[in-house]
mmCIF file of C-alpha atoms in Angstrom:
data_model
loop_
_atom_site.group_PDB
_atom_site.id
_atom_site.type_symbol
_atom_site.label_atom_id
_atom_site.label_comp_id
_atom_site.label_asym_id
_atom_site.label_seq_id
_atom_site.Cartn_x
_atom_site.Cartn_y
_atom_site.Cartn_z
ATOM 1 C CA MET W 437 -0.129 -0.001 -0.228
ATOM 2 C CA MET W 438 2.560 2.800 0.937
ATOM 3 C CA GLU W 439 4.649 1.108 -1.890
ATOM 4 C CA SER W 440 1.436 2.496 -3.989
ATOM 5 C CA LYS W 441 1.854 6.202 -2.752
ATOM 6 C CA PRO W 442 5.592 6.787 -3.345
ATOM 7 C CA GLU W 443 4.839 10.825 -3.535
ATOM 8 C CA LEU W 444 3.882 9.921 -0.136
ATOM 9 C CA PHE W 445 6.250 7.579 0.806
ATOM 10 C CA SER W 446 8.849 7.070 -1.220
ATOM 11 C CA THR W 447 11.384 9.320 1.918
ATOM 12 C CA VAL W 448 10.682 7.226 4.686
ATOM 13 C CA LEU W 449 10.338 4.062 2.721
ATOM 14 C CA ASP W 450 13.493 4.370 0.701
ATOM 15 C CA HIS W 451 15.264 4.625 4.304
ATOM 16 C CA PRO W 452 13.663 2.504 6.689
ATOM 17 C CA GLN W 453 16.094 1.280 9.108
ATOM 18 C CA LYS W 454 17.488 4.678 8.560
ATOM 19 C CA HIS W 455 13.591 6.432 10.009
ATOM 20 C CA GLU W 456 13.202 3.842 12.704
ATOM 21 C CA VAL W 457 9.663 2.832 10.401
ATOM 22 C CA GLN W 458 7.616 0.219 12.250
ATOM 23 C CA ILE W 459 4.119 -0.448 11.265
ATOM 24 C CA LEU W 460 1.206 -2.507 12.980
ATOM 25 C CA TYR W 461 -1.919 -2.590 11.874
ATOM 26 C CA THR W 462 -4.791 -5.191 12.886
ATOM 27 C CA GLN W 463 -8.024 -5.402 11.072
ATOM 28 C CA ILE W 464 -11.158 -6.557 13.192
ATOM 29 C CA ARG W 465 -13.455 -8.619 12.209
ATOM 30 C CA ARG W 466 -16.726 -9.446 14.227
ATOM 31 C CA ASP W 467 -18.898 -12.057 14.539
ATOM 32 C CA LYS W 468 -23.179 -12.478 14.950
ATOM 33 C CA ASN W 469 -22.436 -11.527 18.696
ATOM 34 C CA ASN W 470 -20.644 -9.126 18.272
ATOM 35 C CA LYS W 471 -17.027 -10.821 19.693
ATOM 36 C CA PRO W 472 -14.069 -9.451 17.619
ATOM 37 C CA ALA W 473 -10.975 -11.394 15.606
ATOM 38 C CA PHE W 474 -8.315 -10.055 15.047
ATOM 39 C CA LYS W 475 -5.871 -10.060 11.499
ATOM 40 C CA SER W 476 -2.497 -8.489 11.829
ATOM 41 C CA TYR W 477 0.627 -6.677 9.377
ATOM 42 C CA SER W 478 3.448 -5.263 10.197
ATOM 43 C CA TYR W 479 5.825 -3.793 8.386
ATOM 44 C CA ASN W 480 9.220 -4.114 9.815
ATOM 45 C CA LEU W 481 8.671 -4.594 13.101
ATOM 46 C CA ASN W 482 10.445 -6.032 15.507
ATOM 47 C CA ALA W 483 10.393 -6.038 19.098
ATOM 48 C CA HIS W 484 14.121 -6.175 19.956
ATOM 49 C CA HIS W 485 15.109 -3.013 17.835
ATOM 50 C CA TYR W 486 15.329 0.020 20.483
ATOM 51 C CA PHE W 487 12.812 3.008 19.962
ATOM 52 C CA TYR W 488 12.702 5.550 22.513
ATOM 53 C CA PRO W 489 8.643 5.168 23.434
ATOM 54 C CA ALA W 490 8.397 8.727 24.961
ATOM 55 C CA SER W 491 5.445 9.179 26.375
ATOM 56 C CA THR W 492 3.065 6.282 25.299
ATOM 57 C CA VAL W 493 4.337 4.634 28.130
ATOM 58 C CA LYS W 494 1.440 7.093 30.355
ATOM 59 C CA LEU W 495 -1.269 4.423 29.150
ATOM 60 C CA ALA W 496 0.720 1.244 30.518
ATOM 61 C CA ALA W 497 0.279 4.082 33.729
ATOM 62 C CA VAL W 498 -3.038 4.975 33.270
ATOM 63 C CA ILE W 499 -4.493 1.490 33.656
ATOM 64 C CA PHE W 500 -2.601 0.599 36.453
ATOM 65 C CA ALA W 501 -2.964 2.859 38.424
ATOM 66 C CA LEU W 502 -6.720 1.880 37.987
ATOM 67 C CA GLU W 503 -6.528 -1.476 38.598
ATOM 68 C CA LYS W 504 -4.831 -0.417 41.575
ATOM 69 C CA LEU W 505 -7.312 1.349 42.938
ATOM 70 C CA ASN W 506 -9.377 -1.851 42.704
ATOM 71 C CA ASP W 507 -7.323 -3.814 43.864
ATOM 72 C CA LEU W 508 -6.401 -2.277 47.392
ATOM 73 C CA LYS W 509 -10.334 -2.945 47.752
ATOM 74 C CA VAL W 510 -10.238 0.429 50.405
ATOM 75 C CA LYS W 511 -13.258 1.503 51.805
ATOM 76 C CA GLY W 512 -14.331 5.291 50.403
ATOM 77 C CA LEU W 513 -11.207 5.146 47.945
ATOM 78 C CA THR W 514 -11.880 6.179 44.335
ATOM 79 C CA ALA W 515 -10.268 8.269 41.727
ATOM 80 C CA GLN W 516 -11.446 11.378 43.214
ATOM 81 C CA SER W 517 -10.384 11.208 46.430
ATOM 82 C CA THR W 518 -7.932 14.199 46.919
ATOM 83 C CA MET W 519 -4.663 12.641 46.805
ATOM 84 C CA LEU W 520 -1.348 14.353 48.526
ATOM 85 C CA THR W 521 1.739 13.285 47.181
ATOM 86 C CA ASP W 522 4.732 13.876 49.906
ATOM 87 C CA SER W 523 8.560 13.949 49.197
ATOM 88 C CA SER W 524 10.967 11.238 51.006
ATOM 89 C CA TYR W 525 13.902 11.241 48.771
ATOM 90 C CA GLN W 526 16.410 13.454 46.980
ATOM 91 C CA GLY W 527 14.725 14.902 44.044
ATOM 92 C CA GLN W 528 11.651 14.343 44.789
ATOM 93 C CA THR W 529 8.583 16.779 44.532
ATOM 94 C CA LYS W 530 5.164 17.686 46.758
ATOM 95 C CA VAL W 531 1.520 18.129 44.991
ATOM 96 C CA SER W 532 -0.454 19.639 46.983
ATOM 97 C CA GLN W 533 -3.258 21.331 44.913
ATOM 98 C CA ASP W 534 -3.746 21.393 41.324
ATOM 99 C CA LEU W 535 -5.497 25.070 40.629
ATOM 100 C CA THR W 536 -6.683 22.984 37.211
ATOM 101 C CA ALA W 537 -9.091 20.849 38.642
ATOM 102 C CA GLU W 538 -12.913 21.988 39.510
ATOM 103 C CA ASN W 539 -11.905 22.203 42.997
ATOM 104 C CA GLY W 540 -7.986 23.075 43.020
ATOM 105 C CA LEU W 541 -7.039 19.591 44.067
ATOM 106 C CA PRO W 542 -5.045 16.817 42.885
ATOM 107 C CA SER W 543 -6.677 13.234 41.974
ATOM 108 C CA LEU W 544 -6.127 10.264 40.126
ATOM 109 C CA GLU W 545 -8.994 10.972 38.211
ATOM 110 C CA HIS W 546 -7.791 14.696 37.171
ATOM 111 C CA TYR W 547 -3.760 13.342 36.502
ATOM 112 C CA ILE W 548 -5.485 10.564 34.081
ATOM 113 C CA LYS W 549 -7.678 13.325 32.232
ATOM 114 C CA LYS W 550 -4.276 15.291 32.022
ATOM 115 C CA ILE W 551 -2.111 12.487 30.421
ATOM 116 C CA LEU W 552 -4.983 11.373 28.071
ATOM 117 C CA LEU W 553 -6.287 15.190 26.909
ATOM 118 C CA THR W 554 -2.301 16.589 26.322
ATOM 119 C CA SER W 555 0.190 13.727 27.587
ATOM 120 C CA ASP W 556 0.861 15.576 31.091
ATOM 121 C CA ASN W 557 4.331 14.420 31.747
ATOM 122 C CA ASP W 558 3.689 15.687 35.846
ATOM 123 C CA ALA W 559 -0.023 13.804 35.863
ATOM 124 C CA PHE W 560 2.853 10.364 34.856
ATOM 125 C CA ASN W 561 5.435 10.862 37.358
ATOM 126 C CA ARG W 562 2.449 11.179 39.817
ATOM 127 C CA LEU W 563 0.945 7.673 38.486
ATOM 128 C CA PHE W 564 3.734 6.135 38.306
ATOM 129 C CA GLU W 565 4.703 6.721 42.127
ATOM 130 C CA PHE W 566 1.540 6.198 43.177
ATOM 131 C CA ILE W 567 1.446 2.137 41.419
ATOM 132 C CA GLY W 568 5.258 1.915 42.301
ATOM 133 C CA ARG W 569 7.997 0.916 39.985
ATOM 134 C CA ALA W 570 7.712 -2.794 40.736
ATOM 135 C CA GLU W 571 3.957 -2.963 40.318
ATOM 136 C CA ILE W 572 4.389 -1.670 36.936
ATOM 137 C CA ASN W 573 6.648 -3.997 35.668
ATOM 138 C CA ALA W 574 5.018 -7.094 37.109
ATOM 139 C CA LYS W 575 1.569 -5.933 35.430
ATOM 140 C CA LEU W 576 3.221 -6.055 32.091
ATOM 141 C CA ARG W 577 4.886 -9.156 32.367
ATOM 142 C CA LYS W 578 1.337 -10.390 33.831
ATOM 143 C CA TYR W 579 -0.411 -8.827 30.325
ATOM 144 C CA GLY W 580 2.505 -10.753 28.409
ATOM 145 C CA LEU W 581 4.415 -7.248 27.639
ATOM 146 C CA ARG W 582 7.610 -9.171 27.745
ATOM 147 C CA ASN W 583 8.757 -6.627 25.690
ATOM 148 C CA SER W 584 8.610 -3.496 27.330
ATOM 149 C CA ARG W 585 9.743 -2.097 30.441
ATOM 150 C CA VAL W 586 8.962 1.193 33.300
ATOM 151 C CA LEU W 587 12.212 2.663 34.594
ATOM 152 C CA ASN W 588 11.290 6.207 35.887
ATOM 153 C CA ARG W 589 9.841 9.572 35.341
ATOM 154 C CA LEU W 590 10.005 11.753 32.431
ATOM 155 C CA ALA W 591 11.258 15.066 31.862
ATOM 156 C CA ILE W 592 12.938 16.050 34.579
ATOM 157 C CA GLY W 593 15.813 13.700 33.815
ATOM 158 C CA ASP W 594 15.240 10.731 36.873
ATOM 159 C CA SER W 595 17.706 7.625 36.264
ATOM 160 C CA GLY W 596 18.984 5.257 38.872
ATOM 161 C CA GLU W 597 19.039 5.142 42.214
ATOM 162 C CA PRO W 598 16.860 7.941 42.242
ATOM 163 C CA ALA W 599 14.196 6.115 39.657
ATOM 164 C CA LYS W 600 13.465 3.358 41.826
ATOM 165 C CA HIS W 601 12.216 5.298 45.018
ATOM 166 C CA THR W 602 8.721 6.606 44.466
ATOM 167 C CA ASN W 603 7.307 9.245 47.034
ATOM 168 C CA PRO W 604 4.712 8.556 49.745
ATOM 169 C CA VAL W 605 1.452 9.093 48.621
ATOM 170 C CA ARG W 606 -2.106 9.948 50.649
ATOM 171 C CA PHE W 607 -5.551 9.955 50.145
ATOM 172 C CA TYR W 608 -8.811 11.959 51.396
ATOM 173 C CA ASN W 609 -12.499 11.883 51.082
ATOM 174 C CA GLY W 610 -12.508 16.090 52.782
ATOM 175 C CA ASP W 611 -10.934 15.837 55.707
ATOM 176 C CA GLN W 612 -10.536 12.287 56.075
ATOM 177 C CA LEU W 613 -7.810 10.201 55.369
ATOM 178 C CA VAL W 614 -8.875 7.131 53.650
ATOM 179 C CA TYR W 615 -5.769 5.688 52.634
ATOM 180 C CA SER W 616 -1.536 6.453 53.387
ATOM 181 C CA GLN W 617 1.204 4.640 51.099
ATOM 182 C CA PRO W 618 4.317 4.708 52.416
ATOM 183 C CA ALA W 619 7.506 5.526 50.139
ATOM 184 C CA GLN W 620 8.403 2.464 48.384
ATOM 185 C CA TYR W 621 12.100 1.357 46.738
ATOM 186 C CA ASP W 622 12.602 -1.647 44.077
ATOM 187 C CA PRO W 623 15.618 -2.554 43.775
ATOM 188 C CA LYS W 624 15.544 -4.374 40.342
ATOM 189 C CA GLU W 625 17.036 -3.341 37.164
ATOM 190 C CA TYR W 626 14.696 -4.945 33.860
ATOM 191 C CA PRO W 627 17.002 -6.358 31.152
ATOM 192 C CA LEU W 628 15.745 -6.648 27.614
ATOM 193 C CA GLN W 629 18.193 -7.728 24.864
ATOM 194 C CA LEU W 630 18.039 -4.664 22.582
ATOM 195 C CA SER W 631 19.603 -3.696 19.978
ATOM 196 C CA ASN W 632 20.451 0.221 18.598
ATOM 197 C CA THR W 633 20.604 1.412 22.229
ATOM 198 C CA LEU W 634 23.201 3.580 21.527
ATOM 199 C CA MET W 635 22.301 6.300 19.066
ATOM 200 C CA GLY W 636 23.402 8.956 16.858
ATOM 201 C CA LYS W 637 27.462 10.636 16.297
ATOM 202 C CA ALA W 638 26.894 13.096 19.243
ATOM 203 C CA TYR W 639 24.574 15.207 22.010
ATOM 204 C CA LEU W 640 24.065 17.798 24.232
ATOM 205 C CA ASP W 641 24.448 16.795 27.802
ATOM 206 C CA SER W 642 22.885 18.710 30.414
ATOM 207 C CA SER W 643 25.190 22.012 29.802
ATOM 208 C CA GLU W 644 25.250 21.850 26.487
ATOM 209 C CA HIS W 645 27.918 20.548 25.590
ATOM 210 C CA LEU W 646 28.425 18.557 22.782
ATOM 211 C CA VAL W 647 29.949 15.231 23.312
ATOM 212 C CA ASN W 648 31.178 13.378 20.374
ATOM 213 C CA LYS W 649 29.741 10.208 20.900
ATOM 214 C CA PRO W 650 26.901 7.859 20.089
ATOM 215 C CA PHE W 651 23.581 9.086 22.646
ATOM 216 C CA SER W 652 23.038 6.084 25.026
ATOM 217 C CA LEU W 653 19.466 4.865 25.731
ATOM 218 C CA GLU W 654 20.474 2.323 27.365
ATOM 219 C CA ASN W 655 18.766 2.247 31.018
ATOM 220 C CA LYS W 656 15.500 4.028 29.368
ATOM 221 C CA ASN W 657 11.734 3.205 29.546
ATOM 222 C CA ALA W 658 10.951 0.552 26.092
ATOM 223 C CA PHE W 659 7.916 0.214 25.071
ATOM 224 C CA SER W 660 7.726 -2.451 22.055
ATOM 225 C CA VAL W 661 5.327 -1.447 18.881
ATOM 226 C CA ALA W 662 3.009 -4.794 19.229
ATOM 227 C CA ASP W 663 3.351 -4.760 22.997
ATOM 228 C CA GLN W 664 1.928 -1.346 22.728
ATOM 229 C CA GLN W 665 -1.200 -2.362 20.753
ATOM 230 C CA SER W 666 -1.522 -5.926 22.490
ATOM 231 C CA LEU W 667 -2.355 -2.984 25.919
ATOM 232 C CA MET W 668 -4.818 -1.415 23.411
ATOM 233 C CA LYS W 669 -6.587 -3.967 22.390
ATOM 234 C CA ARG W 670 -7.425 -5.566 25.703
ATOM 235 C CA LEU W 671 -7.869 -2.575 26.778
ATOM 236 C CA ILE W 672 -10.803 -1.078 24.015
ATOM 237 C CA ALA W 673 -11.936 -4.813 23.509
ATOM 238 C CA PRO W 674 -11.685 -6.917 26.407
ATOM 239 C CA GLU W 675 -14.472 -9.334 25.346
ATOM 240 C CA ALA W 676 -11.816 -10.706 22.706
ATOM 241 C CA TYR W 677 -9.555 -11.686 25.673
ATOM 242 C CA PRO W 678 -11.134 -14.542 28.672
ATOM 243 C CA ALA W 679 -12.152 -13.000 32.031
ATOM 244 C CA ASN W 680 -9.253 -13.938 34.148
ATOM 245 C CA GLU W 681 -7.142 -12.098 31.744
ATOM 246 C CA ARG W 682 -8.322 -9.177 31.348
ATOM 247 C CA PHE W 683 -8.083 -5.509 32.651
ATOM 248 C CA HIS W 684 -9.406 -5.507 36.401
ATOM 249 C CA LEU W 685 -11.507 -2.348 35.440
ATOM 250 C CA SER W 686 -15.010 -1.357 36.319
ATOM 251 C CA PRO W 687 -17.424 0.024 33.859
ATOM 252 C CA SER W 688 -16.749 3.713 34.986
ATOM 253 C CA ASP W 689 -13.162 2.599 34.716
ATOM 254 C CA TYR W 690 -13.716 1.712 30.995
ATOM 255 C CA LYS W 691 -15.684 5.181 30.219
ATOM 256 C CA LEU W 692 -13.824 7.886 31.667
ATOM 257 C CA ILE W 693 -10.624 5.998 29.829
ATOM 258 C CA TYR W 694 -12.435 5.805 27.194
ATOM 259 C CA THR W 695 -14.440 9.867 27.342
ATOM 260 C CA TYR W 696 -10.913 11.065 27.543
ATOM 261 C CA MET W 697 -9.060 9.009 25.176
ATOM 262 C CA SER W 698 -11.238 10.350 22.062
ATOM 263 C CA LYS W 699 -12.041 13.625 23.804
ATOM 264 C CA LEU W 700 -10.223 16.893 22.057
ATOM 265 C CA PRO W 701 -8.339 19.682 24.492
ATOM 266 C CA ILE W 702 -10.374 22.362 23.305
ATOM 267 C CA GLU W 703 -14.052 20.182 24.480
ATOM 268 C CA SER W 704 -12.320 19.762 28.309
ATOM 269 C CA ASP W 705 -13.418 22.275 31.077
ATOM 270 C CA TYR W 706 -11.111 21.304 33.779
ATOM 271 C CA PRO W 707 -8.367 21.488 32.418
ATOM 272 C CA LYS W 708 -9.249 24.427 30.254
ATOM 273 C CA TYR W 709 -6.650 24.279 27.720
ATOM 274 C CA ASP W 710 -5.895 27.562 25.574
ATOM 275 C CA PRO W 711 -6.941 26.194 21.430
ATOM 276 C CA LYS W 712 -3.689 28.568 20.505
ATOM 277 C CA GLU W 713 -1.208 26.287 22.601
ATOM 278 C CA PHE W 714 -3.650 22.461 22.211
ATOM 279 C CA TRP W 715 -5.416 23.225 19.413
ATOM 280 C CA PRO W 716 -8.395 20.198 18.492
ATOM 281 C CA THR W 717 -6.010 17.558 17.115
ATOM 282 C CA TYR W 718 -3.101 18.309 18.627
ATOM 283 C CA ALA W 719 -3.047 14.234 19.965
ATOM 284 C CA LYS W 720 -4.225 12.836 17.127
ATOM 285 C CA MET W 721 -0.126 12.315 15.273
ATOM 286 C CA LEU W 722 -1.813 9.117 13.125
ATOM 287 C CA TYR W 723 -4.267 11.253 9.801
ATOM 288 C CA TYR W 724 -3.781 14.890 11.379
ATOM 289 C CA GLY W 725 0.187 14.687 11.722
ATOM 290 C CA ARG W 726 0.091 18.323 13.556
ATOM 291 C CA GLU W 727 -1.527 20.425 11.530
ATOM 292 C CA LYS W 728 -3.440 23.668 13.699
ATOM 293 C CA GLU W 729 -5.805 24.599 11.084
ATOM 294 C CA THR W 730 -7.557 21.113 9.279
ATOM 295 C CA GLU W 731 -10.409 20.605 9.182
ATOM 296 C CA LEU W 732 -12.416 17.142 11.364
ATOM 297 C CA GLN W 733 -13.370 14.398 10.464
ATOM 298 C CA PRO W 734 -16.717 14.057 11.815
ATOM 299 C CA ASP W 735 -17.667 10.583 11.587
ATOM 300 C CA LEU W 736 -14.208 9.486 13.278
ATOM 301 C CA LYS W 737 -13.375 9.003 16.500
ATOM 302 C CA ILE W 738 -9.609 7.845 17.405
ATOM 303 C CA PHE W 739 -8.434 6.518 20.829
ATOM 304 C CA ASN W 740 -4.680 7.269 21.212
ATOM 305 C CA LYS W 741 -1.815 7.617 22.846
ATOM 306 C CA TYR W 742 0.951 9.705 21.159
ATOM 307 C CA GLY W 743 5.040 9.906 22.003
ATOM 308 C CA ASP W 744 7.636 12.462 20.969
ATOM 309 C CA SER W 745 11.427 12.823 21.806
ATOM 310 C CA TYR W 746 14.169 12.545 20.287
ATOM 311 C CA GLY W 747 13.306 12.637 17.839
ATOM 312 C CA PHE W 748 11.320 9.687 17.384
ATOM 313 C CA ILE W 749 7.119 10.731 16.617
ATOM 314 C CA ILE W 750 5.245 7.686 17.983
ATOM 315 C CA ASP W 751 0.780 6.889 18.056
ATOM 316 C CA ASN W 752 -0.564 3.849 19.069
ATOM 317 C CA ALA W 753 -4.394 4.264 18.450
ATOM 318 C CA TYR W 754 -7.676 2.671 17.849
ATOM 319 C CA PHE W 755 -9.818 4.366 14.681
ATOM 320 C CA LYS W 756 -13.496 4.031 15.263
ATOM 321 C CA ASP W 757 -15.975 4.651 12.682
ATOM 322 C CA THR W 758 -19.497 3.830 13.444
ATOM 323 C CA LYS W 759 -21.331 5.334 10.355
ATOM 324 C CA HIS W 760 -18.908 3.266 7.649
ATOM 325 C CA HIS W 761 -18.668 -0.088 10.066
ATOM 326 C CA VAL W 762 -14.670 1.424 10.659
ATOM 327 C CA GLU W 763 -12.223 0.335 12.691
ATOM 328 C CA PHE W 764 -8.603 -1.173 13.488
ATOM 329 C CA PHE W 765 -5.806 -0.184 15.370
ATOM 330 C CA LEU W 766 -2.934 1.359 13.751
ATOM 331 C CA THR W 767 0.752 1.244 15.667
ATOM 332 C CA ALA W 768 3.106 3.343 14.241
ATOM 333 C CA VAL W 769 6.807 4.548 15.037
ATOM 334 C CA VAL W 770 8.596 6.673 12.840
ATOM 335 C CA GLN W 771 12.128 8.959 13.821
ATOM 336 C CA SER W 772 14.414 11.246 11.645
ATOM 337 C CA ASN W 773 17.292 13.079 13.205
ATOM 338 C CA GLU W 774 19.111 13.685 10.289
ATOM 339 C CA ASP W 775 22.632 16.463 11.487
ATOM 340 C CA GLY W 776 22.971 12.733 14.001
ATOM 341 C CA ILE W 777 23.193 14.564 17.614
ATOM 342 C CA PHE W 778 21.008 14.233 19.959
ATOM 343 C CA ASN W 779 19.351 16.978 22.507
ATOM 344 C CA ASP W 780 20.241 19.937 20.326
ATOM 345 C CA GLY W 781 16.142 19.887 19.452
ATOM 346 C CA LYS W 782 16.921 20.131 15.991
ATOM 347 C CA TYR W 783 14.695 17.176 14.490
ATOM 348 C CA GLU W 784 12.627 16.826 11.199
ATOM 349 C CA TYR W 785 8.988 16.633 12.512
ATOM 350 C CA GLU W 786 7.631 18.910 10.600
ATOM 351 C CA THR W 787 9.149 17.882 7.209
ATOM 352 C CA ILE W 788 9.232 13.901 7.625
ATOM 353 C CA CYS W 789 7.664 12.105 10.875
ATOM 354 C CA TYR W 790 3.993 14.475 11.271
ATOM 355 C CA PRO W 791 3.178 13.947 6.925
ATOM 356 C CA PHE W 792 4.666 10.878 7.705
ATOM 357 C CA MET W 793 1.975 9.820 10.273
ATOM 358 C CA LYS W 794 -0.978 11.734 8.960
ATOM 359 C CA ASN W 795 -0.252 9.437 5.636
ATOM 360 C CA LEU W 796 -0.336 6.752 7.047
ATOM 361 C CA GLY W 797 -3.131 6.646 8.788
ATOM 362 C CA ARG W 798 -5.573 7.613 6.330
ATOM 363 C CA MET W 799 -4.095 5.764 4.110
ATOM 364 C CA ILE W 800 -5.224 2.861 6.228
ATOM 365 C CA TYR W 801 -8.910 4.954 7.382
ATOM 366 C CA ASN W 802 -9.422 4.956 3.506
ATOM 367 C CA TYR W 803 -8.514 1.531 3.162
ATOM 368 C CA GLU W 804 -10.974 -0.098 5.350
ATOM 369 C CA LEU W 805 -13.882 2.304 4.325
ATOM 370 C CA ASP W 806 -13.309 -0.309 0.804
ATOM 371 C CA ARG W 807 -13.004 -2.601 2.618
ATOM 372 C CA LYS W 808 -15.760 -5.296 3.017
#
């Protein structure tokens, strides 16, 4: 399909290794009882070829945080309970208010909204601290996501020993303490068999000095394309899995995730977003790229979690068009870093990555419109 449209894809297809392309497309067929069956097609898929997953790991945190809440079975503890984060180790920070919430207070539900609407980094970090590093990685294994790991918080330079320590957290309903979780420590390392963890020819260090050697991503989060889509399939179509293999989520949990994973930033009042900074299609890389002035496809809903960092653009999506009876899963990664220097902020997002993701999503959607 891509080869039939060289005007859209030749730039990337001519250099698939250079651009780190991996694609997984899964068709959905439903029987007379509406039970889904999946048929997948892939391009360049390799679970051991590393790419930086960036914010795509946040979807796992959203699911596992709600699962933990349900597993705890603490009377009165809900996703709406006020969540106060303390600190107990170097570099940790506290949270006692959230002025983007209607009541001005932080909660798991509000963090989840911020993650799914605009990929808020601090919101993910707070879920990471609540779940705990050991539990996140145990859950990945439980659900068969064996080529993935979540080792650290995002966007705060979290690594090494500090990443193994997570903050104490307390939950309140009004003035009443309903649950207190002490600080946690996870000594494990979670090694994976990965190639391509040394990238480029140079990088800028934290002092913005050029270091003339490859950039190492050896001890970073990892989330393979197949694992990302596996997580999405189990989330969107739990009925395709035996009851004991489904996520431990309530109907209200699913509703919360589905609502905010498909919602546009401009449709949210709490948090309220500036449409100049977070335009309608801001988070929908597949199908819309990052175009600000673009017409919305009125029949299409996209449930997704994207990521962008170090020149990588990743999107993990479920497309649903009820009017035309179209639904499918599409997960893809592409990268561009022409100068081979990392951390310099110079990546070809606008000319290579965003157009590729937009064209890929539209091509598959149009194909699905005609598929019987």
